[in-house]
């Protein structure tokens, strides 16, 4: 069984309350529970982590090697600002799939740049909570 870390960045702990018209009504716990239920049939074992702190996210990415077969990363707004997270993704040999609930390319101009996309294995965005599921599907079939 592949072991995958589902890593969420700043403000994603606020899902459910936060701009539901953009991010949906489900809380992060609800999303994670639903992923957990589906993971077994995909042959995946999941761990979950959320942090509002860039350094914590960096530490988690640096510890992927040897512990995980992959990571699904929604870095929230750090996607658009953090060269450090990009460097961490480049430094790990573990494939990282970038995920977004919304489609940042269809939103404000400042969300159109992702520092992560060029370093990530791929990007899934715009499908709400299903974005996570679709990213996990790639790990299931690859
Ligand atoms: C997000 C998109 C980002 O632009 C935003 O800052 C977020 C959430 C998404 O999942 O759609 O916090 O990553």
Coordinates of C-alpha atoms and ligand atoms in Angstrom, one line a residue:
X1 CA 0.0 0.0 0.0
X2 CA 1.3 3.5 -0.9
X3 CA 1.5 5.9 2.0
X4 CA 0.5 9.5 1.1
X5 CA 0.5 12.6 3.1
X6 CA -2.3 15.1 2.5
X7 CA -0.8 18.4 3.5
X8 CA -2.9 21.6 3.8
X9 CA -1.6 25.1 4.4
X10 CA -2.9 28.4 5.8
X11 CA -6.6 29.0 6.3
X12 CA -7.7 25.6 5.1
X13 CA -8.6 24.8 8.7
X14 CA -11.3 27.4 8.2
X15 CA -13.1 25.4 5.4
X16 CA -16.8 25.3 6.0
X17 CA -16.9 28.8 7.3
X18 CA -14.5 30.4 4.9
X19 CA -16.0 31.9 1.7
X20 CA -18.2 28.8 1.2
X21 CA -19.3 30.2 -2.2
X22 CA -15.7 29.6 -3.4
X23 CA -14.5 26.8 -1.2
X24 CA -17.7 24.8 -0.5
X25 CA -19.5 24.0 2.7
X26 CA -17.5 21.0 3.9
X27 CA -15.0 21.4 6.7
X28 CA -11.4 20.1 6.4
X29 CA -12.3 17.2 8.8
X30 CA -15.2 16.2 6.6
X31 CA -13.0 16.3 3.5
X32 CA -10.3 14.3 5.2
X33 CA -12.8 11.7 6.5
X34 CA -14.3 11.2 3.1
X35 CA -10.8 10.8 1.6
X36 CA -9.9 8.3 4.3
X37 CA -13.0 6.2 3.4
X38 CA -12.1 6.2 -0.3
X39 CA -8.4 5.6 0.2
X40 CA -8.7 1.9 1.1
X41 CA -10.3 1.0 -2.2
X42 CA -7.6 3.0 -4.0
X43 CA -4.8 1.0 -2.2
X44 CA -3.6 4.1 -0.4
X45 CA -2.9 4.8 3.3
X46 CA -3.3 8.4 4.2
X47 CA -1.9 10.8 6.9
X48 CA -3.2 14.3 7.2
X49 CA -1.6 17.5 8.3
X50 CA -2.6 21.2 8.3
X51 CA -0.6 24.1 9.3
X52 CA -0.8 27.9 9.1
X53 CA 2.9 28.2 9.3
X54 CA 5.2 28.1 6.3
X55 CA 8.1 26.6 8.4
X56 CA 5.9 23.7 9.6
X57 CA 5.0 22.9 6.0
X58 CA 8.7 23.0 5.0
X59 CA 9.5 20.6 7.8
X60 CA 6.8 18.2 6.7
X61 CA 7.9 18.3 3.0
X62 CA 11.6 17.8 4.1
X63 CA 10.5 14.7 6.0
X64 CA 8.6 13.0 3.2
X65 CA 11.7 11.1 1.9
X66 CA 11.8 7.6 3.3
X67 CA 8.4 8.0 5.1
X68 CA 5.9 8.6 2.3
X69 CA 5.4 7.6 -1.3
X70 CA 3.8 10.9 -2.2
X71 CA 2.1 14.0 -1.0
X72 CA -1.0 16.0 -2.0
X73 CA -0.3 19.6 -1.2
X74 CA -2.8 22.5 -1.0
X75 CA -0.4 25.3 0.1
X76 CA -3.2 27.9 0.1
X77 CA -1.9 31.4 -0.4
X78 CA 1.7 30.2 0.1
X79 CA 1.3 28.8 -3.4
X80 CA 1.5 32.3 -4.8
X81 CA 4.3 33.6 -2.5
X82 CA 6.6 30.9 -1.3
X83 CA 9.9 30.2 -3.1
X84 CA 10.9 28.3 0.0
X85 CA 8.1 25.8 -0.5
X86 CA 8.9 25.4 -4.2
X87 CA 12.6 24.7 -3.2
X88 CA 11.4 22.1 -0.7
X89 CA 9.2 20.4 -3.3
X90 CA 12.2 20.4 -5.7
X91 CA 14.5 18.9 -3.0
X92 CA 12.3 15.9 -2.2
X93 CA 12.4 12.8 -4.4
X94 CA 8.8 12.1 -3.4
X95 CA 6.2 13.2 -6.0
X96 CA 4.1 16.1 -4.8
X97 CA 0.7 16.9 -6.5
X98 CA -0.5 20.5 -6.1
X99 CA -4.1 20.7 -5.3
X100 CA -6.6 23.6 -5.1
X101 CA -10.4 23.6 -4.3
X102 CA -10.9 26.6 -6.5
X103 CA -9.3 27.3 -9.9
X104 CA -6.8 30.1 -9.1
X105 CA -6.3 30.7 -12.8
X106 CA -9.9 31.9 -13.0
X107 CA -9.6 34.2 -10.1
X108 CA -7.7 37.4 -9.1
X109 CA -4.5 38.1 -11.1
X110 CA -2.3 37.6 -8.0
X111 CA -3.5 34.0 -7.7
X112 CA -2.5 33.2 -11.3
X113 CA 1.2 32.7 -10.4
X114 CA 2.0 29.4 -8.6
X115 CA 5.5 29.0 -7.4
X116 CA 4.7 25.3 -6.9
X117 CA 3.4 24.2 -10.2
X118 CA 6.8 23.9 -11.9
X119 CA 8.1 21.8 -9.1
X120 CA 5.0 19.6 -8.5
X121 CA 4.4 16.4 -10.4
X122 CA 1.1 17.8 -11.5
X123 CA -1.8 20.1 -10.5
X124 CA -5.4 19.5 -9.9
X125 CA -7.6 22.6 -9.3
X126 CA -11.2 23.8 -9.6
X127 CA -13.0 20.6 -8.6
X128 CA -13.8 21.5 -5.0
X129 CA -13.1 18.7 -2.5
X130 CA -12.9 16.3 -5.5
X131 CA -9.6 17.9 -6.4
X132 CA -8.0 16.0 -3.5
X133 CA -9.6 12.8 -4.7
X134 CA -8.5 13.2 -8.3
X135 CA -4.9 13.8 -7.1
X136 CA -5.1 10.6 -5.0
X137 CA -6.4 8.8 -8.0
X138 CA -3.1 9.5 -9.8
X139 CA -1.1 7.9 -7.0
X140 CA -3.5 4.9 -7.1
X141 CA -2.9 4.3 -10.8
X142 CA 0.8 5.2 -11.1
Ligands
LIG1 C1 -6.6 27.7 -2.6 C2 -6.5 28.8 -3.5 C3 -5.5 29.9 -3.0 O1 -5.4 31.0 -3.9 C4 -6.1 30.4 -1.7 O2 -5.2 31.4 -1.1 C5 -6.4 29.4 -0.7 C6 -7.1 28.2 -1.2 C7 -7.7 26.7 -3.0 O3 -7.7 25.6 -2.5 O4 -8.5 27.0 -3.9 O5 -6.1 29.5 0.5 O6 -5.4 27.0 -2.4

